[in-house]
Amino acid sequence: MVGAGLGVWKLMRGVRQLELHRLILALIIFCLLSMAFLAYYVSNSPKIKEAPPLPFSDCGGGGGGMSLAASTGADGGGLVVQRAPLFLPPRQGRLRQVKAMDSSRTQPVVLVFVESIYSQLGQEIVAILESSRFRYRTEIAPGKGDMPTLTEHNRGRYTLIIYENVLKYVNLDAWNRDLLDKYCAEYGVGVIGFFKANENSLLSAQLKGFPLFLHSHLGLRDYHINPNAPLLYITKPNQVEQGSLPGDDWTVFQSNHSTYEPVLLASTKSSEALAQFGPGSMRALHATVVQDLGLHDGIQRVLFGNNLNYWLHKLVFVDAIAYLTGKRLCLSLDRHILVDVDDIFVGKEGTRMKVSDVEALLNTQTKLRALVPNFTFNLGFSGKFYHTGTDEEDRGDDMLLQHRMDFWWFPHMWSHMQPHLFHNVSVLAEQMRLNKIFAQEHGIPTDMGYAVAPHHSGVYPVHSQLYEAWKSVWGIKVTSTEEYPHLRPARYRRGFIHNGIQVLPRQTCGLFTHTIFYNEYPGGSKELDKSIRGGELFLTVLLNPISIFMTHLSNYGNDRLGLYTFESLVKFVQCWTNLRLQTLPPVKLADKYFQIFPEERDPLWQNPCHDKRHKDIWSKEKTCDRLPKFLVIGPQKTGTTALHSFLSLHPAITSSFPSPTTFEEIQFFSGANYDNGIDWYMDFFPFPSNVSTDFMFEKSANYFDTEVAPKRAAALLPRAKILAVLINPSDRAYSWYQHQRAHQDPAALNNTFHAVVTAGPSGPRDLLVLQRRCLSPGAYATHLEHWLQHYQPSQLHIVDGALLRSNPALVMEGIQRFLGVTPIFNYTQALMYDDSKGFWCQRVEGGRAKCLGKSKGRKYPEMSSESRAFLAEYYRESNMELLRLLNRLGQPLPSWLRQELQSTSWS
C-alpha cells in the first residue's frame, strides 16, 4: 500500500514538472511572439510626427537692411554702423573717375592661375565657371617663369584674370608683372584675387606694390553688404547676415586710397583683435572683400580676404566676374524654375498624401504664386497606383483629382515600368495608352506635351522605341533627365534634342523618396537648411537660368519637406538677390532653354558602357561590343576605299555593313546621320563572334576634315584607333576636281582646275565651294591637330598613301602591328598588281584579280605644271607644319612629303 502511494506521488510529481516545463516553454513562445508583434507594429505603423517645420520667414535673421550710413545715437553711445576705418566715404566724385570696363577686344575666356590642379579653391573657382558655362583656361601660378601668351592677332586671349593666391600675383617678377599689367590696362581686363591666411601669414602687412594693408587671423561676425559697391548686380544690398562667420582665419583690408571700395564688411569678435585701429574698432565694420576702382594704376580688381567656402563670397564672386567683364560673362537676372512631383500616386502606405497634405500643397502653391509668377506644381502620374494607399490616403488621391485643374500634369508609365525593358514599340505604346485612358477617365489634362520616364530610363542613353511611343500616344515635345551626359557632377548636365523631342537637364534638390522627416534628414536637418541658405540648392538657382527640380510624392506627405524646401528657397533667393523668379509650362520652358543655349540642340552621344548608371538603364539587347575598334577617317581621294578593301580581307577584321546611300561609308560622325542616334549606328555592325579578337571598323573619308567629327567620335569611341591616309595634297586636290567632273558638277565642268584653285574670294558661290573642297582637306596638320585634341598620339596612325599604292603589303603589315590584330595576315599572297587598273587588287582563285569598281583608278590628264607650282607654294607652310607635327609624334615621314619638301627647298 505504501509502495503504491509512493508510485502515485512520483507520478504526480512528474506530471507537475512536465506542466512546469510546458508553462515555461509557453511563456517563452509568448514573449517571442509579443516581441515580433511589437517590432512589426513599430516598423509599420505611422509615426507620431511633429508639426511640419515652418519655412524661413525672414532675411537671414539680420536687421532687415540697416543702412551702412545709419547710426543709433548721436552721442555715440549706440552702435554706429560705419565704413571700415580709413576707407574714404565720399564716392560720387570717385565714380565719375572710374573707367567703365570694356573688354570687347578680348576673347570671352577666363585665365585662372591656381596653386595646383588639386587645390580646393582652384576647383571651386573652376566649378562656378563651368556651372555658368564660361570658357576658361587654368595655369599653375608661376612664381617665376614665363607668363602664358596673352594676345593673338591683336586681340586679347583672356577677358579676366583670376588668381587663387593673390600673393602669386603681387610677387611676380618685374618682367612678368609689367607684361600682365600692361595687358590688363590696354585691353580693359580686370583681376580677381584671393588671400587666405595660413599659419605663416603675418598678422598685419602691406600688400606689395599697393596702398592696401591686410590684417589676418581674425574672427568676424555680422556680415554686411555695402550698397555703394559698384559691382553689385545679382547681390541685393543692405542685408545683414548676423552671427559669427566660420573660422578665425579671416583677413580684412585697410587703405587711405580713394581707389578702394568695400563690398562685404564685418565686425570683429574680439575687442583685442584690431587694437591697432584704436578705440571703437570692434564696433566698426571692416572690409573683407574690396573693389579696386582702378584709380591707382588703371586696373580694376576685386580682392577677397578669404576663400569661397562662405556662401556670400560665391554670390559676390559671380557679381565680380560680371562687373569686371562688362557683363560679357554674365547671365540675366531671370531664373525659371519648375518643380516636378514624380509618382504622385506611387508610394507605400504611410508615406502618401492625405487630405491635409493636399490642402497644404494648394496653400503653399498660392503663397508661392505671389512670389513667383505662374508658379504651379507639376504632377507626374502612373494611373495603376491610384487608390493603393490607406483609406485616408485614398481620400488624398481623390482631393488631388478634385483640384486637378489647379496643377499641371505629366505622364509616367502606366505601371511605372522602365521603358528600356520594352523592345517592341507597340507593347510600349499600349502601356502608355492605359495611362492615357486613366487620365481621360479622371479628367486629367493630356495636352501638356511633357513626360518623364521612370528612373529616366530610355531618355538617355536613348531608347528609340520610347521616343517613338511618346510621340505616337501623347504627342510629347519635351522631357527631362539628370543623366545627360552624366549624373555627376551636376554642373555638367545639359540639354539636347532628339527625334523632335527637346530634352532638358533635370536637377536634384536634396529630396528623395526616403527623405520624409525633417529631423531624420541625412546628416541632420542643418544639412537641408545649409543647402537652401546659400548651399547647393541655392547655387543651382543662382548659376542656372532654367532649373527643373525633381521631387517625389513622399516629400509632400509626412513632414512636407517639399513645401518647406521651396518656400524657404524662394524667400531666401528674394532676400539676398535681385533674381527674378518665374515659372513656365514645360514646352515654353524648353523653347526658352534652347533660345539661351542654342549650341546644346545637337547631342553628343557617349558610350553607355563607360557609365554604370547608363548601362543599368540601357536595353539588355544592346551591347557596346557592336561598336568599332578603329576608324579610317580619310581624307577623301587618298586611297581610303582601297585600304577598306584590303582591311576587309583580314580574317579577324570586319567592316561595317554597306549603306544604301553612301555605300561602304556610314558617315555617322560627320553629318545628319548623327541625329539618328547610336542605335542606328550600331545596326551597321554585326554581333562579334569573339569580342577580344574580332576587330570591327568603319571607313568614312569625310571624317578627317569635318570639324565636329573628332569630338563626336571620341565621345562614343574614346579608345578607338584612328587611321588617316595622306598623299600629296596637290594630287588629292586634283583628284577631287576630277571626281566632281565625273559626277557632273557644273563648277568642275565649266572651269579648269587652275581656275578653280586660283579663284578669288569674289568668285561665284559654286566655284568657291568646289575650291574649298579641293584645297581645305589638304591642310593635313590642321585637321590632325583637331583629332589630337581628343585622341592620344598613340591612337593615331598615319598611312603613307603613296606607299599604299606602290607596296600595299608593307603598309598593311605596319597597320596590323599598330592595331594589335592577330593572326598576322599575309597580304603578299592575298594581293596582286593589275596592269589594266594600275593598282593592286585582291587575288582570287585561278590567279585572277578582283579589283575595285570602275569609278576607282580613273585615268585622267596630268596636272598642268602651272597648277602644280601654284599648289606647291600654296601648301608649302602646311607641309612644313605636317613635318613638325610628325616629328613631334615620332611618326615616320611619308615618302611623298620628303620628296615635296626636297623639291620645294631646291626651288
Short mmCIF file of C-alpha atoms in Angstrom, two decimals, residues 328-747:
data_model
loop_
_atom_site.label_atom_id
_atom_site.label_comp_id
_atom_site.label_asym_id
_atom_site.label_seq_id
_atom_site.Cartn_x
_atom_site.Cartn_y
_atom_site.Cartn_z
CA ARG A 328 30.11 89.76 -71.12
CA LEU A 329 30.33 86.82 -68.75
CA CYS A 330 27.01 87.21 -67.07
CA LEU A 331 23.55 85.66 -67.00
CA SER A 332 20.44 87.80 -66.96
CA LEU A 333 18.52 88.22 -63.71
CA ASP A 334 15.71 85.95 -64.92
CA ARG A 335 15.52 82.49 -63.36
CA HIS A 336 12.90 79.96 -64.39
CA ILE A 337 12.10 77.11 -62.02
CA LEU A 338 9.77 74.15 -62.45
CA VAL A 339 9.04 71.75 -59.59
CA ASP A 340 8.11 68.24 -60.74
CA VAL A 341 6.39 65.96 -58.24
CA ASP A 342 7.08 62.47 -59.55
CA ASP A 343 4.94 59.42 -58.81
CA ILE A 344 2.01 61.34 -57.32
CA PHE A 345 0.10 58.08 -56.80
CA VAL A 346 3.11 55.79 -56.22
CA GLY A 347 4.18 55.19 -52.64
CA LYS A 348 3.99 52.83 -49.71
CA GLU A 349 1.17 53.13 -47.21
CA GLY A 350 2.13 55.65 -44.56
CA THR A 351 4.20 57.79 -46.96
CA ARG A 352 1.44 59.10 -49.24
CA MET A 353 -0.51 62.33 -49.16
CA LYS A 354 -3.64 62.77 -47.10
CA VAL A 355 -6.34 65.41 -47.47
CA SER A 356 -4.49 67.79 -45.13
CA ASP A 357 -1.31 67.37 -47.21
CA VAL A 358 -3.18 68.25 -50.41
CA GLU A 359 -4.64 71.31 -48.70
CA ALA A 360 -1.12 72.33 -47.66
CA LEU A 361 0.09 71.79 -51.24
CA LEU A 362 -2.62 74.11 -52.55
CA ASN A 363 -1.97 76.73 -49.88
CA THR A 364 1.77 76.76 -50.50
CA GLN A 365 1.24 76.98 -54.27
CA THR A 366 -0.98 80.04 -53.70
CA LYS A 367 1.66 81.67 -51.47
CA LEU A 368 4.43 80.94 -53.96
CA ARG A 369 2.45 82.42 -56.83
CA ALA A 370 2.59 85.74 -55.02
CA LEU A 371 6.39 85.50 -55.12
CA VAL A 372 6.99 83.53 -58.33
CA PRO A 373 4.67 84.43 -61.22
CA ASN A 374 2.78 81.45 -62.62
CA PHE A 375 4.21 79.01 -60.06
CA THR A 376 2.48 75.64 -60.42
CA PHE A 377 3.39 72.22 -59.10
CA ASN A 378 3.81 69.75 -61.95
CA LEU A 379 2.42 66.31 -61.01
CA GLY A 380 3.59 63.06 -62.62
CA PHE A 381 1.26 60.07 -62.54
CA SER A 382 1.17 56.33 -63.09
CA GLY A 383 -2.53 55.53 -63.08
CA LYS A 384 -2.22 51.92 -61.97
CA PHE A 385 -1.31 53.04 -58.44
CA TYR A 386 -4.29 55.33 -57.89
CA HIS A 387 -6.13 54.33 -54.69
CA THR A 388 -3.48 51.91 -53.41
CA GLY A 389 -2.92 53.57 -50.02
CA THR A 390 -4.89 53.61 -46.80
CA ASP A 391 -8.45 54.93 -46.81
CA GLU A 392 -7.16 58.30 -45.60
CA GLU A 393 -4.50 58.39 -48.32
CA ASP A 394 -7.03 57.35 -50.98
CA ARG A 395 -9.11 60.38 -49.97
CA GLY A 396 -5.96 62.41 -50.56
CA ASP A 397 -5.80 60.96 -54.10
CA ASP A 398 -9.43 61.98 -54.63
CA MET A 399 -8.76 65.52 -53.46
CA LEU A 400 -5.84 65.84 -55.88
CA LEU A 401 -8.19 64.95 -58.72
CA GLN A 402 -10.88 67.30 -57.41
CA HIS A 403 -8.33 70.10 -57.80
CA ARG A 404 -6.73 68.66 -60.93
CA MET A 405 -7.14 71.91 -62.86
CA ASP A 406 -5.10 73.78 -60.24
CA PHE A 407 -1.99 71.78 -61.15
CA TRP A 408 -0.04 70.79 -64.23
CA TRP A 409 0.19 67.07 -65.03
CA PHE A 410 2.57 64.82 -66.93
CA PRO A 411 2.58 61.05 -67.53
CA HIS A 412 4.98 58.38 -66.37
CA MET A 413 4.33 54.78 -67.43
CA TRP A 414 1.00 53.11 -66.51
CA SER A 415 2.67 50.54 -64.24
CA HIS A 416 5.80 52.61 -63.55
CA MET A 417 7.96 50.15 -65.51
CA GLN A 418 11.21 51.27 -67.06
CA PRO A 419 10.79 51.87 -70.82
CA HIS A 420 14.15 50.36 -71.77
CA LEU A 421 12.75 46.95 -70.77
CA PHE A 422 10.30 47.15 -73.69
CA HIS A 423 11.85 46.21 -77.02
CA ASN A 424 8.66 46.45 -79.04
CA VAL A 425 7.25 49.91 -79.76
CA SER A 426 3.68 48.58 -79.91
CA VAL A 427 3.84 46.99 -76.44
CA LEU A 428 5.41 50.14 -75.02
CA ALA A 429 2.75 52.31 -76.64
CA GLU A 430 -0.01 50.10 -75.20
CA GLN A 431 1.31 50.73 -71.67
CA MET A 432 1.17 54.44 -72.38
CA ARG A 433 -2.40 54.19 -73.73
CA LEU A 434 -3.55 52.63 -70.46
CA ASN A 435 -2.18 55.66 -68.63
CA LYS A 436 -3.83 57.99 -71.12
CA ILE A 437 -7.19 56.25 -70.72
CA PHE A 438 -6.86 56.67 -66.95
CA ALA A 439 -6.15 60.38 -67.42
CA GLN A 440 -9.15 60.84 -69.74
CA GLU A 441 -11.48 58.97 -67.38
CA HIS A 442 -10.44 61.19 -64.46
CA GLY A 443 -10.32 64.48 -66.34
CA ILE A 444 -6.54 64.92 -66.08
CA PRO A 445 -5.22 67.24 -68.85
CA THR A 446 -3.34 65.29 -71.52
CA ASP A 447 -2.04 68.14 -73.69
CA MET A 448 0.95 69.43 -71.72
CA GLY A 449 3.41 67.85 -74.18
CA TYR A 450 5.75 66.79 -71.35
CA ALA A 451 6.60 63.37 -69.93
CA VAL A 452 9.21 61.83 -67.63
CA ALA A 453 10.31 58.20 -67.82
CA PRO A 454 10.58 56.21 -64.56
CA HIS A 455 14.20 56.34 -63.34
CA HIS A 456 14.97 58.35 -66.52
CA SER A 457 15.09 55.04 -68.37
CA GLY A 458 15.26 55.31 -72.15
CA VAL A 459 15.72 59.08 -72.28
CA TYR A 460 19.50 58.87 -72.15
CA PRO A 461 21.04 56.59 -73.24
CA VAL A 462 18.41 56.89 -75.93
CA HIS A 463 15.94 54.03 -76.30
CA SER A 464 14.49 54.92 -79.68
CA GLN A 465 11.31 52.94 -79.00
CA LEU A 466 10.49 55.30 -76.11
CA TYR A 467 10.70 58.40 -78.26
CA GLU A 468 8.52 56.85 -80.96
CA ALA A 469 5.87 55.71 -78.45
CA TRP A 470 5.84 59.07 -76.67
CA LYS A 471 5.20 60.89 -79.92
CA SER A 472 2.53 58.48 -81.18
CA VAL A 473 0.50 58.23 -77.94
CA TRP A 474 0.99 61.51 -76.10
CA GLY A 475 2.41 63.88 -78.72
CA ILE A 476 5.32 64.55 -76.37
CA LYS A 477 7.52 67.52 -77.23
CA VAL A 478 9.60 67.84 -74.05
CA THR A 479 11.13 65.58 -71.42
CA SER A 480 13.89 65.96 -68.85
CA THR A 481 16.67 63.83 -67.39
CA GLU A 482 19.51 64.08 -64.92
CA GLU A 483 21.56 61.54 -66.92
CA TYR A 484 22.85 63.62 -69.85
CA PRO A 485 25.72 63.49 -70.30
CA HIS A 486 26.20 62.04 -66.79
CA LEU A 487 24.55 62.31 -63.39
CA ARG A 488 27.64 63.77 -61.73
CA PRO A 489 28.96 66.32 -61.49
CA ALA A 490 25.58 68.05 -61.74
CA ARG A 491 27.10 71.21 -63.24
CA TYR A 492 27.83 69.32 -66.46
CA ARG A 493 24.19 68.41 -67.10
CA ARG A 494 22.97 69.72 -70.42
CA GLY A 495 20.02 69.56 -72.80
CA PHE A 496 19.68 68.14 -76.31
CA ILE A 497 17.06 67.48 -78.97
CA HIS A 498 16.42 64.02 -80.38
CA ASN A 499 13.74 62.84 -82.79
CA GLY A 500 11.85 66.11 -82.39
CA ILE A 501 11.72 65.87 -78.57
CA GLN A 502 13.51 68.51 -76.51
CA VAL A 503 15.37 67.02 -73.55
CA LEU A 504 16.07 69.40 -70.67
CA PRO A 505 18.53 68.88 -67.81
CA ARG A 506 16.87 67.96 -64.52
CA GLN A 507 18.23 68.91 -61.12
CA THR A 508 18.01 67.20 -57.76
CA CYS A 509 17.18 69.33 -54.73
CA GLY A 510 18.27 67.10 -51.88
CA LEU A 511 14.86 65.46 -51.55
CA PHE A 512 14.42 61.80 -52.41
CA THR A 513 11.77 59.16 -51.76
CA HIS A 514 13.29 58.34 -48.36
CA THR A 515 13.72 61.94 -47.13
CA ILE A 516 10.35 62.45 -45.48
CA PHE A 517 11.13 63.66 -41.93
CA TYR A 518 12.91 66.92 -41.15
CA ASN A 519 14.71 65.62 -38.06
CA GLU A 520 15.80 62.45 -39.87
CA TYR A 521 17.30 64.22 -42.88
CA PRO A 522 20.66 62.60 -43.78
CA GLY A 523 23.37 64.42 -41.86
CA GLY A 524 20.75 66.27 -39.81
CA SER A 525 18.22 68.94 -40.64
CA LYS A 526 21.01 71.53 -40.70
CA GLU A 527 22.26 69.95 -43.96
CA LEU A 528 18.97 70.64 -45.69
CA ASP A 529 18.89 74.20 -44.36
CA LYS A 530 22.51 74.71 -45.41
CA SER A 531 21.64 73.64 -48.96
CA ILE A 532 18.78 76.14 -49.05
CA ARG A 533 20.61 79.03 -47.40
CA GLY A 534 23.46 79.59 -49.80
CA GLY A 535 24.39 75.95 -50.38
CA GLU A 536 23.92 73.55 -53.27
CA LEU A 537 20.23 74.21 -53.89
CA PHE A 538 20.70 77.98 -53.80
CA LEU A 539 23.70 77.77 -56.12
CA THR A 540 21.70 75.67 -58.57
CA VAL A 541 19.23 78.54 -58.96
CA LEU A 542 21.99 81.15 -58.97
CA LEU A 543 24.05 79.54 -61.73
CA ASN A 544 21.32 78.09 -63.97
CA PRO A 545 18.83 80.26 -65.84
CA ILE A 546 16.44 77.30 -66.01
CA SER A 547 16.08 74.63 -63.31
CA ILE A 548 13.69 71.68 -63.33
CA PHE A 549 13.69 70.14 -59.88
CA MET A 550 12.82 66.51 -59.25
CA THR A 551 10.80 65.74 -56.11
CA HIS A 552 8.58 62.82 -55.09
CA LEU A 553 5.16 62.19 -53.64
CA SER A 554 6.62 61.30 -50.22
CA ASN A 555 8.20 64.76 -49.96
CA TYR A 556 4.70 66.28 -49.72
CA GLY A 557 3.24 63.95 -47.10
CA ASN A 558 4.69 63.39 -43.65
CA ASP A 559 6.81 66.49 -42.80
CA ARG A 560 6.06 68.04 -46.22
CA LEU A 561 9.72 68.74 -46.85
CA GLY A 562 8.96 69.68 -50.45
CA LEU A 563 6.81 72.60 -49.34
CA TYR A 564 9.31 73.63 -46.66
CA THR A 565 12.23 73.48 -49.08
CA PHE A 566 10.81 75.50 -51.95
CA GLU A 567 9.03 78.14 -49.90
CA SER A 568 12.23 78.66 -47.89
CA LEU A 569 14.36 78.70 -51.05
CA VAL A 570 12.20 81.29 -52.81
CA LYS A 571 12.22 83.56 -49.76
CA PHE A 572 15.97 83.22 -49.32
CA VAL A 573 16.64 83.98 -53.00
CA GLN A 574 14.44 87.06 -52.84
CA CYS A 575 16.03 88.24 -49.58
CA TRP A 576 19.59 88.12 -50.85
CA THR A 577 19.42 88.55 -54.61
CA ASN A 578 17.81 90.61 -57.34
CA LEU A 579 16.94 87.46 -59.28
CA ARG A 580 13.51 87.43 -60.91
CA LEU A 581 11.97 84.01 -60.29
CA GLN A 582 9.21 82.76 -62.56
CA THR A 583 7.66 79.54 -63.85
CA LEU A 584 6.72 78.48 -67.36
CA PRO A 585 4.92 75.36 -68.63
CA PRO A 586 7.36 72.70 -69.88
CA VAL A 587 7.01 73.34 -73.62
CA LYS A 588 7.55 77.10 -73.25
CA LEU A 589 10.37 76.38 -70.80
CA ALA A 590 12.11 74.18 -73.37
CA ASP A 591 11.78 76.86 -76.05
CA LYS A 592 13.33 79.36 -73.64
CA TYR A 593 16.15 76.96 -72.76
CA PHE A 594 17.27 76.41 -76.32
CA GLN A 595 16.99 80.12 -77.07
CA ILE A 596 19.52 80.69 -74.29
CA PHE A 597 21.69 77.67 -75.17
CA PRO A 598 21.27 77.02 -78.92
CA GLU A 599 24.62 75.21 -79.01
CA GLU A 600 23.09 72.40 -76.94
CA ARG A 601 20.50 71.45 -79.54
CA ASP A 602 22.81 68.84 -81.04
CA PRO A 603 23.57 65.94 -78.68
CA LEU A 604 26.97 64.39 -78.04
CA TRP A 605 26.48 60.64 -77.78
CA GLN A 606 28.57 58.97 -75.08
CA ASN A 607 29.47 55.30 -74.74
CA PRO A 608 26.77 53.76 -72.48
CA CYS A 609 29.15 51.07 -71.24
CA HIS A 610 31.51 53.63 -69.69
CA ASP A 611 28.90 54.72 -67.10
CA LYS A 612 27.41 52.09 -64.79
CA ARG A 613 24.19 54.04 -64.33
CA HIS A 614 23.78 54.31 -68.09
CA LYS A 615 24.44 50.62 -68.59
CA ASP A 616 21.79 49.81 -65.97
CA ILE A 617 19.11 51.75 -67.86
CA TRP A 618 20.16 50.56 -71.32
CA SER A 619 18.44 47.70 -73.11
CA LYS A 620 19.98 44.31 -72.36
CA GLU A 621 19.54 43.52 -76.06
CA LYS A 622 22.14 46.15 -76.88
CA THR A 623 25.88 45.76 -76.48
CA CYS A 624 28.86 48.06 -76.88
CA ASP A 625 30.66 45.12 -78.48
CA ARG A 626 28.96 46.20 -81.70
CA LEU A 627 30.89 49.45 -81.75
CA PRO A 628 34.02 49.62 -83.94
CA LYS A 629 37.53 49.35 -82.55
CA PHE A 630 39.08 51.58 -85.17
CA LEU A 631 38.15 54.18 -87.78
CA VAL A 632 39.54 55.02 -91.21
CA ILE A 633 38.91 58.77 -91.29
CA GLY A 634 40.15 59.78 -94.73
CA PRO A 635 40.62 62.27 -96.19
CA GLN A 636 38.73 61.76 -99.43
CA LYS A 637 40.60 60.79 -102.62
CA THR A 638 43.69 59.46 -100.86
CA GLY A 639 43.12 55.70 -101.25
CA THR A 640 40.77 55.04 -98.34
CA THR A 641 38.49 52.79 -100.40
CA ALA A 642 41.45 50.61 -101.38
CA LEU A 643 42.54 50.47 -97.73
CA HIS A 644 38.98 49.49 -96.76
CA SER A 645 39.00 46.61 -99.22
CA PHE A 646 42.44 45.42 -98.06
CA LEU A 647 41.42 45.50 -94.39
CA SER A 648 38.27 43.52 -95.16
CA LEU A 649 40.41 40.64 -96.43
CA HIS A 650 41.80 40.03 -92.94
CA PRO A 651 40.01 37.13 -91.21
CA ALA A 652 39.88 38.94 -87.85
CA ILE A 653 38.76 42.32 -89.22
CA THR A 654 35.12 43.05 -90.04
CA SER A 655 33.85 46.13 -91.85
CA SER A 656 30.54 47.83 -91.23
CA PHE A 657 27.59 46.81 -93.39
CA PRO A 658 27.19 48.92 -96.54
CA SER A 659 24.81 51.86 -96.56
CA PRO A 660 22.14 52.01 -99.29
CA THR A 661 23.02 55.66 -99.90
CA THR A 662 26.70 56.10 -99.02
CA PHE A 663 27.94 52.59 -99.91
CA GLU A 664 30.90 51.45 -97.77
CA GLU A 665 30.75 54.65 -95.66
CA ILE A 666 28.34 55.27 -92.77
CA GLN A 667 29.21 58.99 -92.40
CA PHE A 668 27.79 58.99 -88.87
CA PHE A 669 30.05 61.45 -87.05
CA SER A 670 30.20 64.00 -89.88
CA GLY A 671 26.62 64.89 -90.77
CA ALA A 672 22.88 64.47 -90.37
CA ASN A 673 23.14 60.72 -89.70
CA TYR A 674 24.46 61.58 -86.24
CA ASP A 675 20.97 62.74 -85.27
CA ASN A 676 19.71 59.17 -85.72
CA GLY A 677 21.48 58.11 -82.52
CA ILE A 678 23.77 55.23 -81.60
CA ASP A 679 21.07 52.56 -82.04
CA TRP A 680 21.03 53.46 -85.73
CA TYR A 681 24.85 53.46 -85.83
CA MET A 682 25.23 50.06 -84.17
CA ASP A 683 22.82 48.47 -86.64
CA PHE A 684 25.62 48.79 -89.21
CA PHE A 685 27.76 46.31 -87.28
CA PRO A 686 27.31 42.61 -86.60
CA PHE A 687 27.48 40.96 -83.20
CA PRO A 688 31.15 39.88 -82.89
CA SER A 689 31.81 36.17 -82.56
CA ASN A 690 34.79 36.84 -80.30
CA VAL A 691 34.95 40.23 -78.59
CA SER A 692 38.65 40.05 -77.73
CA THR A 693 39.96 39.04 -81.15
CA ASP A 694 37.41 40.48 -83.60
CA PHE A 695 38.20 43.94 -84.93
CA MET A 696 35.27 45.88 -86.36
CA PHE A 697 35.85 49.13 -88.19
CA GLU A 698 34.23 51.67 -90.42
CA LYS A 699 35.59 53.99 -93.07
CA SER A 700 34.15 57.43 -93.73
CA ALA A 701 36.61 59.63 -95.56
CA ASN A 702 34.89 62.92 -94.76
CA TYR A 703 35.54 62.49 -91.03
CA PHE A 704 39.08 63.78 -91.49
CA ASP A 705 38.27 67.44 -92.09
CA THR A 706 34.80 67.71 -90.53
CA GLU A 707 35.23 69.93 -87.51
CA VAL A 708 32.72 68.15 -85.25
CA ALA A 709 33.81 64.60 -86.13
CA PRO A 710 36.78 64.23 -83.72
CA LYS A 711 34.78 65.35 -80.69
CA ARG A 712 31.81 63.15 -81.59
CA ALA A 713 33.96 60.12 -82.32
CA ALA A 714 35.95 60.48 -79.10
CA ALA A 715 32.76 60.79 -77.01
CA LEU A 716 31.42 57.47 -78.28
CA LEU A 717 34.68 55.67 -79.10
CA PRO A 718 37.34 57.11 -76.77
CA ARG A 719 39.54 54.01 -77.02
CA ALA A 720 39.30 53.60 -80.79
CA LYS A 721 42.37 53.73 -83.01
CA ILE A 722 42.45 56.16 -85.90
CA LEU A 723 43.88 55.62 -89.40
CA ALA A 724 44.47 58.56 -91.76
CA VAL A 725 45.76 58.12 -95.32
CA LEU A 726 47.83 61.03 -96.64
CA ILE A 727 49.02 61.65 -100.17
CA ASN A 728 50.49 64.78 -101.73
CA PRO A 729 47.77 67.41 -101.06
CA SER A 730 48.20 68.78 -104.59
CA ASP A 731 47.37 65.37 -106.05
CA ARG A 732 44.47 65.00 -103.67
CA ALA A 733 43.04 68.36 -104.76
CA TYR A 734 43.33 67.42 -108.44
CA SER A 735 41.76 64.01 -107.85
CA TRP A 736 38.78 65.64 -106.13
CA TYR A 737 38.34 68.01 -109.05
CA GLN A 738 38.32 65.09 -111.48
CA HIS A 739 35.93 63.20 -109.19
CA GLN A 740 33.49 66.11 -109.34
CA ARG A 741 33.79 66.31 -113.13
CA ALA A 742 32.92 62.63 -113.34
CA HIS A 743 29.85 63.36 -111.17
CA GLN A 744 28.79 66.21 -113.46
CA ASP A 745 29.43 69.07 -111.06
CA PRO A 746 28.79 72.20 -113.20
CA ALA A 747 31.54 74.17 -111.43
#
